[in-house]
Coordinates of C-alpha atoms and ligand atoms in Angstrom, one line a residue:
M1 CA 0.0 0.0 0.0
V2 CA 1.2 3.5 -0.8
Q3 CA 0.3 6.3 1.6
A4 CA -0.9 9.7 0.2
A5 CA -2.1 13.1 1.3
V6 CA -4.4 15.7 -0.1
F7 CA -3.6 19.4 0.1
G8 CA -7.0 21.3 -0.2
F9 CA -10.2 19.5 0.5
G10 CA -12.4 21.6 -1.9
T11 CA -14.2 20.6 -5.1
V12 CA -11.4 18.7 -6.7
G13 CA -9.6 17.5 -3.5
S14 CA -12.8 16.0 -2.1
G15 CA -13.4 14.3 -5.6
V16 CA -9.9 12.8 -5.4
V17 CA -10.6 11.3 -1.9
E18 CA -14.0 10.0 -3.1
I19 CA -12.6 8.3 -6.2
L20 CA -9.7 6.7 -4.3
D21 CA -12.4 5.2 -2.0
K22 CA -15.0 4.2 -4.5
N23 CA -12.5 3.0 -7.2
A24 CA -10.1 1.4 -4.7
G25 CA -10.3 -1.9 -6.6
Q26 CA -9.3 -0.3 -9.9
V27 CA -6.4 1.6 -8.3
A28 CA -5.2 -1.6 -6.6
R29 CA -4.8 -3.3 -10.0
R30 CA -1.8 -1.0 -10.6
V31 CA -0.7 -0.1 -7.1
P32 CA -0.4 -3.3 -5.0
G33 CA -2.3 -2.8 -1.8
G34 CA -3.8 0.4 -3.1
L35 CA -3.4 4.1 -2.4
N36 CA -4.5 5.3 1.0
V37 CA -5.2 8.9 1.9
K38 CA -3.6 9.2 5.3
Y39 CA -4.0 13.0 5.7
I40 CA -6.1 15.8 4.3
L41 CA -4.6 19.3 4.7
D42 CA -7.1 22.1 4.9
I43 CA -7.8 25.3 6.8
R44 CA -11.2 24.2 7.9
E45 CA -12.6 21.3 9.8
F46 CA -15.0 18.9 8.1
P47 CA -17.0 17.4 11.0
D48 CA -19.8 16.1 8.7
S49 CA -17.4 14.4 6.2
P50 CA -16.7 10.7 6.5
Y51 CA -13.1 11.7 5.9
G52 CA -13.2 14.4 8.6
E53 CA -10.8 12.6 11.0
K54 CA -8.0 12.7 8.4
V55 CA -8.0 16.5 8.4
V56 CA -4.8 18.2 9.7
H57 CA -3.7 21.9 9.6
D58 CA 0.0 21.6 9.9
I59 CA 1.9 20.7 6.7
D60 CA 4.9 19.5 8.6
Q61 CA 2.9 16.7 10.1
I62 CA 2.5 15.3 6.6
L63 CA 6.0 16.1 5.3
N64 CA 7.7 14.6 8.4
D65 CA 5.8 11.3 8.0
P66 CA 8.2 9.0 6.0
E67 CA 5.3 6.9 4.9
I68 CA 3.9 9.6 2.6
K69 CA 5.0 9.1 -1.0
V70 CA 2.4 11.0 -3.0
V71 CA 0.5 14.2 -2.5
C72 CA -2.3 15.8 -4.4
E73 CA -2.2 19.6 -4.5
T74 CA -5.7 20.9 -5.1
M75 CA -5.6 24.1 -3.1
G76 CA -5.2 26.3 -6.2
G77 CA -3.4 29.6 -6.6
K78 CA 0.2 30.5 -6.4
E79 CA 0.8 30.6 -2.7
P80 CA 1.1 28.7 -0.5
A81 CA 0.6 26.0 -3.1
Y82 CA 4.1 26.8 -4.6
T83 CA 5.9 26.6 -1.2
F84 CA 4.0 23.5 -0.1
T85 CA 4.7 21.7 -3.4
K86 CA 8.4 22.6 -3.4
K87 CA 8.7 21.4 0.2
A88 CA 7.1 18.1 -0.6
L89 CA 9.2 17.5 -3.8
E90 CA 12.4 18.4 -1.8
K91 CA 11.4 15.5 0.6
G92 CA 11.1 13.1 -2.4
I93 CA 7.3 13.1 -2.3
S94 CA 5.6 13.2 -5.7
V95 CA 3.0 16.0 -6.2
C96 CA 0.0 15.6 -8.6
T97 CA -2.1 18.7 -9.2
S98 CA -5.0 20.4 -11.0
N99 CA -3.5 23.8 -10.3
K100 CA -2.9 25.3 -13.8
E101 CA -2.0 28.7 -12.4
L102 CA 0.9 27.3 -10.5
V103 CA 1.9 24.9 -13.3
E104 CA 2.1 27.8 -15.8
Y105 CA 3.9 29.9 -13.3
K106 CA 6.5 27.5 -11.9
G107 CA 6.1 24.3 -13.9
A108 CA 9.7 24.1 -15.2
E109 CA 11.2 24.8 -11.8
L110 CA 9.0 22.3 -10.0
L111 CA 9.8 19.6 -12.6
G112 CA 13.5 20.3 -12.1
I113 CA 13.2 19.9 -8.3
A114 CA 11.2 16.7 -8.8
R115 CA 14.0 15.4 -11.1
E116 CA 16.7 16.2 -8.5
H117 CA 14.8 14.4 -5.7
N118 CA 13.8 11.3 -7.6
C119 CA 10.1 12.0 -7.5
S120 CA 7.5 13.4 -9.9
Y121 CA 5.5 16.5 -10.6
L122 CA 2.4 15.6 -12.6
F123 CA -0.4 17.8 -13.8
E124 CA -2.8 16.0 -16.2
A125 CA -5.8 17.7 -14.6
A126 CA -4.4 21.2 -15.0
V127 CA -5.4 21.3 -18.7
G128 CA -8.7 19.9 -19.9
G129 CA -9.9 18.7 -16.5
G130 CA -11.0 15.1 -16.9
I131 CA -9.7 14.7 -20.5
P132 CA -6.4 12.8 -20.6
L133 CA -4.4 14.9 -22.9
I134 CA -1.0 15.7 -21.5
M135 CA 0.2 12.1 -21.1
P136 CA -1.2 11.1 -24.5
M137 CA 0.5 14.1 -26.1
L138 CA 3.8 13.4 -24.3
N139 CA 3.8 9.6 -24.8
C140 CA 1.6 8.6 -27.8
L141 CA 2.4 11.7 -29.9
E142 CA 6.1 12.0 -29.1
Q143 CA 7.0 10.7 -32.6
E144 CA 4.8 13.3 -34.3
K145 CA 5.6 16.7 -35.6
I146 CA 2.6 18.4 -34.1
T147 CA 1.8 21.3 -36.4
S148 CA -1.2 22.7 -34.4
I149 CA -3.0 22.4 -31.2
T150 CA -6.5 24.0 -31.1
G151 CA -8.5 23.9 -27.9
I152 CA -11.8 24.7 -26.4
L153 CA -10.4 24.5 -22.9
N154 CA -12.7 26.6 -20.8
G155 CA -16.1 25.1 -19.9
T156 CA -17.5 28.3 -18.4
T157 CA -17.1 30.4 -21.6
N158 CA -18.2 27.5 -23.8
Y159 CA -21.4 27.2 -21.7
I160 CA -22.0 30.9 -21.9
L161 CA -21.6 31.0 -25.7
T162 CA -23.8 28.0 -26.2
R163 CA -26.6 29.5 -24.1
M164 CA -26.3 32.9 -25.8
E165 CA -26.7 31.2 -29.2
Q166 CA -29.5 28.9 -28.2
E167 CA -31.5 31.5 -26.2
N168 CA -30.6 34.6 -28.3
A169 CA -29.5 36.1 -25.0
E170 CA -27.0 38.8 -24.0
F171 CA -23.6 37.9 -22.5
G172 CA -24.3 39.6 -19.1
D173 CA -27.6 37.8 -18.6
V174 CA -26.2 34.4 -19.4
L175 CA -23.2 35.0 -17.2
R176 CA -25.5 35.7 -14.2
Q177 CA -27.4 32.5 -14.9
A178 CA -24.1 30.6 -15.1
Q179 CA -23.0 32.0 -11.8
E180 CA -26.3 31.0 -10.2
L181 CA -25.8 27.4 -11.5
G182 CA -22.3 27.3 -10.2
Y183 CA -20.8 27.1 -13.7
A184 CA -19.1 30.5 -13.4
E185 CA -17.1 31.9 -10.5
R186 CA -18.3 35.0 -8.5
N187 CA -15.3 36.7 -10.0
P188 CA -15.5 35.4 -13.6
Q189 CA -12.6 37.5 -15.0
A190 CA -10.1 34.7 -15.4
D191 CA -12.6 32.7 -17.5
V192 CA -14.4 35.4 -19.6
E193 CA -11.2 37.4 -20.3
A194 CA -9.5 34.1 -21.5
H195 CA -6.8 34.1 -18.9
D196 CA -7.6 30.6 -17.9
T197 CA -7.6 29.2 -21.4
G198 CA -4.5 31.3 -22.1
R199 CA -2.7 29.7 -19.2
K200 CA -3.7 26.2 -20.5
I201 CA -2.3 26.8 -24.0
A202 CA 0.9 28.3 -22.5
I203 CA 1.3 24.9 -20.7
L204 CA 0.6 22.9 -23.8
A205 CA 3.0 25.1 -25.9
S206 CA 5.7 24.7 -23.2
L207 CA 5.3 20.9 -23.3
L208 CA 5.4 21.0 -27.1
T209 CA 8.6 23.1 -27.3
G210 CA 10.2 21.7 -24.1
K211 CA 10.8 25.4 -23.1
S212 CA 8.8 27.9 -21.1
V213 CA 6.1 29.7 -23.1
R214 CA 4.8 32.4 -20.7
F215 CA 1.2 33.4 -20.5
D216 CA 2.3 37.0 -20.1
D217 CA 3.8 36.9 -23.6
L218 CA 0.5 35.7 -25.3
H219 CA -2.1 37.6 -27.2
V220 CA -5.4 36.9 -25.3
E221 CA -8.9 38.2 -26.0
G222 CA -12.0 37.2 -24.0
I223 CA -15.7 36.8 -25.0
T224 CA -17.3 39.8 -23.2
K225 CA -17.9 41.7 -26.5
I226 CA -19.6 38.9 -28.3
T227 CA -23.3 39.7 -29.0
P228 CA -26.3 37.5 -29.8
L229 CA -26.5 39.4 -33.1
D230 CA -23.0 38.1 -34.1
L231 CA -24.0 34.5 -33.1
A232 CA -27.2 34.8 -35.3
V233 CA -25.3 36.1 -38.3
A234 CA -22.6 33.5 -37.9
G235 CA -25.3 30.8 -37.5
Q236 CA -26.9 31.8 -40.8
H237 CA -23.6 30.9 -42.5
G238 CA -23.0 27.6 -40.7
F239 CA -20.6 28.9 -38.0
R240 CA -20.6 29.0 -34.2
V241 CA -18.5 31.3 -32.0
K242 CA -16.0 29.4 -29.8
L243 CA -13.3 30.7 -27.5
L244 CA -10.3 28.9 -29.0
C245 CA -6.7 28.7 -27.7
V246 CA -4.3 28.1 -30.5
C247 CA -0.7 27.0 -30.8
K248 CA 0.4 26.7 -34.4
D249 CA 3.7 26.0 -36.1
M250 CA 4.8 29.1 -38.1
G251 CA 8.0 27.5 -39.5
D252 CA 10.4 29.5 -37.3
G253 CA 8.4 29.4 -34.1
Q254 CA 4.9 28.8 -32.6
A255 CA 2.1 31.3 -32.7
V256 CA 0.3 31.0 -29.4
Y257 CA -2.9 32.9 -28.5
A258 CA -6.5 32.7 -27.3
A259 CA -9.4 34.5 -28.8
P260 CA -13.0 34.0 -29.9
H261 CA -13.3 32.4 -33.4
L262 CA -16.0 31.5 -35.9
V263 CA -15.9 27.7 -36.2
G264 CA -17.6 26.1 -39.2
S265 CA -19.8 23.0 -39.1
D266 CA -17.1 21.1 -41.0
S267 CA -14.9 21.2 -37.9
P268 CA -15.2 18.7 -35.0
L269 CA -14.8 21.7 -32.7
Y270 CA -18.2 23.0 -33.9
A271 CA -20.0 20.2 -32.0
V272 CA -18.3 20.9 -28.6
N273 CA -21.0 22.6 -26.7
D274 CA -22.0 23.5 -23.1
V275 CA -19.4 22.8 -20.5
F276 CA -17.6 20.3 -22.6
N277 CA -13.9 20.8 -23.6
A278 CA -11.9 19.4 -26.5
V279 CA -8.5 19.7 -27.9
L280 CA -7.7 19.1 -31.6
F281 CA -4.1 18.1 -32.4
H282 CA -2.8 18.0 -35.9
G283 CA 0.2 15.8 -36.4
N284 CA 2.2 15.4 -39.7
M285 CA 1.6 11.7 -39.6
V286 CA -1.5 11.0 -37.5
D287 CA -3.5 13.9 -39.1
D288 CA -6.4 15.2 -37.0
L289 CA -6.9 13.8 -33.5
M290 CA -9.5 15.2 -31.1
L291 CA -9.9 14.5 -27.4
Y292 CA -13.2 15.5 -25.9
G293 CA -14.7 15.4 -22.4
R294 CA -15.5 17.2 -19.3
G295 CA -13.0 20.0 -18.7
A296 CA -14.0 20.6 -15.0
G297 CA -16.1 19.2 -12.1
K298 CA -15.3 17.4 -8.9
L299 CA -15.2 13.8 -10.3
P300 CA -13.9 14.3 -13.9
T301 CA -11.1 16.5 -12.7
G302 CA -10.5 14.3 -9.6
S303 CA -10.2 11.3 -12.0
A304 CA -7.3 12.9 -13.9
V305 CA -5.5 13.7 -10.6
V306 CA -6.0 10.2 -9.4
A307 CA -4.6 8.8 -12.7
D308 CA -1.4 10.9 -11.9
M309 CA -1.3 9.7 -8.3
V310 CA -1.4 6.1 -9.5
T311 CA 1.4 6.8 -11.9
A312 CA 3.4 8.5 -9.2
A313 CA 2.8 5.6 -6.8
V314 CA 3.8 3.0 -9.3
H315 CA 7.1 5.0 -9.9
A316 CA 7.7 5.9 -6.2
G317 CA 11.4 6.6 -5.7
E318 CA 11.9 7.6 -9.3
N319 CA 11.2 10.5 -11.6
V320 CA 8.6 10.4 -14.3
P321 CA 10.3 12.6 -16.8
I322 CA 8.6 15.6 -18.5
R323 CA 10.6 17.7 -20.9
W324 CA 10.1 21.4 -19.9
S325 CA 13.1 23.7 -19.3
G326 CA 13.2 27.2 -17.8
E327 CA 14.5 28.7 -21.0
V328 CA 11.9 31.2 -22.2
E329 CA 10.5 30.6 -25.6
K330 CA 8.8 33.7 -27.1
P331 CA 5.8 33.0 -29.3
A332 CA 6.1 34.1 -32.9
P333 CA 5.0 37.7 -33.3
F334 CA 1.2 37.9 -33.2
E335 CA 1.2 40.4 -36.1
E336 CA 2.7 37.7 -38.4
C337 CA -0.2 35.3 -37.8
V338 CA -2.4 34.9 -40.8
N339 CA -6.2 34.9 -40.2
E340 CA -9.5 35.7 -41.9
F341 CA -11.8 38.1 -40.1
Y342 CA -15.5 38.6 -39.5
L343 CA -16.3 42.3 -39.3
R344 CA -19.4 44.2 -38.2
V345 CA -19.5 47.9 -38.8
D346 CA -22.1 50.7 -39.0
K347 CA -23.6 50.7 -42.5
A348 CA -22.5 54.3 -42.9
D349 CA -18.9 53.3 -42.5
A350 CA -19.0 50.1 -44.5
D351 CA -17.9 51.3 -48.0
R352 CA -14.9 53.2 -46.6
I353 CA -13.7 50.2 -44.5
K354 CA -14.3 47.8 -47.4
S355 CA -12.2 50.0 -49.7
A356 CA -9.4 50.3 -47.1
L357 CA -9.4 46.5 -47.0
A358 CA -9.4 46.6 -50.9
D359 CA -9.2 43.2 -52.4
G360 CA -9.2 41.6 -48.9
I361 CA -13.0 41.4 -48.8
C362 CA -14.2 37.9 -49.3
E363 CA -18.0 37.8 -48.8
D364 CA -20.8 40.2 -47.7
W365 CA -22.9 38.7 -44.9
T366 CA -25.1 41.7 -44.3
S367 CA -28.7 40.5 -43.8
D368 CA -31.8 41.4 -41.7
A369 CA -30.2 39.6 -38.7
A370 CA -27.4 42.2 -38.7
G371 CA -30.0 45.0 -38.2
E372 CA -28.5 48.4 -38.8
D373 CA -25.0 47.0 -39.3
A374 CA -23.0 45.7 -42.3
V375 CA -21.2 42.5 -41.9
F376 CA -18.5 41.1 -44.1
V377 CA -15.7 38.6 -43.9
T378 CA -12.2 39.1 -45.2
G379 CA -9.8 36.8 -47.0
A380 CA -6.6 35.7 -45.3
M381 CA -4.1 38.4 -44.2
T382 CA -1.7 38.9 -41.4
E383 CA -2.8 40.4 -38.1
G384 CA -0.4 43.3 -38.8
E385 CA -1.9 43.9 -42.2
F386 CA -5.5 43.8 -40.9
A387 CA -4.6 46.2 -38.0
A388 CA -2.9 48.7 -40.4
K389 CA -5.8 48.7 -42.9
T390 CA -8.4 49.2 -40.3
A391 CA -6.5 51.5 -38.0
G392 CA -8.7 54.3 -36.5
E393 CA -11.9 52.8 -38.0
P394 CA -14.9 52.4 -35.7
L395 CA -15.2 48.6 -35.9
K396 CA -18.1 47.3 -33.9
Q397 CA -17.0 43.7 -34.0
V398 CA -14.0 41.7 -35.1
I399 CA -13.9 37.9 -34.8
R400 CA -11.3 35.6 -36.4
I401 CA -12.4 32.7 -38.5
Y402 CA -11.0 29.3 -37.7
R403 CA -9.6 27.4 -40.7
K404 CA -7.8 24.1 -40.3
Ligands
LIG501 N1 -13.2 22.9 -9.8 C1 -12.9 22.4 -11.0 O1 -13.7 21.8 -11.7 C2 -11.5 22.5 -11.4 C3 -11.1 21.9 -12.7 C4 -9.8 21.9 -13.2 C5 -8.9 22.5 -12.4 N2 -9.2 23.1 -11.2 C6 -8.1 23.7 -10.4 O2 -7.9 22.9 -9.2 C7 -7.6 23.7 -8.1 C8 -8.6 23.5 -7.0 O3 -9.8 23.9 -7.4 P1 -11.2 23.7 -6.6 O4 -12.3 24.1 -7.5 O5 -11.1 22.3 -5.9 O6 -11.0 24.8 -5.4 P2 -11.7 24.9 -4.0 O7 -13.0 24.2 -4.1 O8 -11.6 26.3 -3.6 O9 -10.7 24.0 -3.1 C9 -9.5 24.5 -2.5 C10 -9.5 24.0 -1.1 O10 -8.1 24.3 -0.6 C11 -8.3 24.9 0.7 N3 -7.2 25.7 1.0 C12 -6.9 27.0 0.5 N4 -5.8 27.5 1.0 C13 -5.3 26.5 1.8 C14 -4.2 26.4 2.7 N5 -3.3 27.4 2.8 N6 -4.0 25.3 3.4 C15 -4.9 24.3 3.3 N7 -6.0 24.3 2.5 C16 -6.2 25.4 1.8 C17 -9.6 25.7 0.6 O11 -10.1 26.0 1.8 P3 -11.1 27.3 1.9 O12 -12.3 26.9 1.2 O13 -11.4 27.4 3.4 O14 -10.4 28.4 1.3 C18 -10.5 24.7 -0.2 O15 -11.0 23.7 0.7 C19 -7.5 25.1 -8.7 O16 -6.2 25.4 -9.1 C20 -8.4 25.1 -9.9 O17 -8.1 26.1 -10.8 C21 -10.5 23.1 -10.7

């Protein structure tokens, strides 16, 4: 039997404890004798929980117990999660986490500490919640040249966009509904401004390059300006609006960014609705490969953490290697990315803006659904070219169009 501890008995941490209990038989198939949660570290007491007697408040009680081989860090945030993780790894205790903020911030350093101390730092649940995608990417796709990764990796925004489209509802109204249902945080900024999805693509881009792609270096746009009118016009042409995070090979580097996109019905990403997440890899040999599932939630996310805990327990006393150095890798300049654009402008401004874009105009989508506005889509051009041609123009809406 391998002894474990849980740091943070919240949504995911309590899911981890429940899964290790309910699926003890499955776990024991790989970890002889099973994985036992000996301690739960939290600030609060949990007198009504069947696991309440395992709760402790002093991390040293856990770190000084030589039996503990694996910890799950599900406290979230940078501190004290960073300090606690570092201390555990320095003791040779493997740490498995769903904490994407910490993984993006200190992933390379914590992996290095794990390597030095013959233990592991694993974070499958930090990207895509319950979807196994990091280990498949690192193991099963290692031989591939991955030319693009495109993800819908934030369930809250995908839920909001789906409801806005289906109910012809405004962003603010759907956000409030989502908060009432517990799908959105009371402070929704990290989700709706695309910081969460940006952090996730920064992690995937770091794993792809083996270097540190920093969230702070990415171009990130959220969904707060998307309107039901845009969703209706897009719908008439066979598109949905999705918040995509993108990492694509530009030949001499990776373009890495997150922004709303129009996704056509010919893409498998079109059918990813509500709180579901998906990531679409394109490899030069395997072609398209999409992984789909629940990107959040107590049990799906807990399941991914438990998978890592099992791996860490099987490899207790050794390091499960993950290639990610501290050397900073700057993404390719955003201005050089080539995209097509959906544009909505006041009808009075349309001719002038169209002539500024000259032969870049592809199709006119103006219809009754657009009301007083003119809508058109451009052909492919670089972000820099688009910005220069539309500089100073009163654009009411700009959404990129996703093309494979
Ligand atoms: N929820 C999801 O579906 C999901 C999905 C994917 C990834 N994640 C990530 O997983 C992590 C955990 O998320 P969550 O939703 O489970 O959060 P949560 O429900 O807020 O749970 C965090 C728990 O850690 C406790 N905690 C905070 N500071 C602590 C400290 N210093 N010492 C001991 N315990 C402490 C909290 O106690 P208090 O409540 O008293 O503060 C709470 O019980 C986050 O990084 C999140 O982004 C979550």
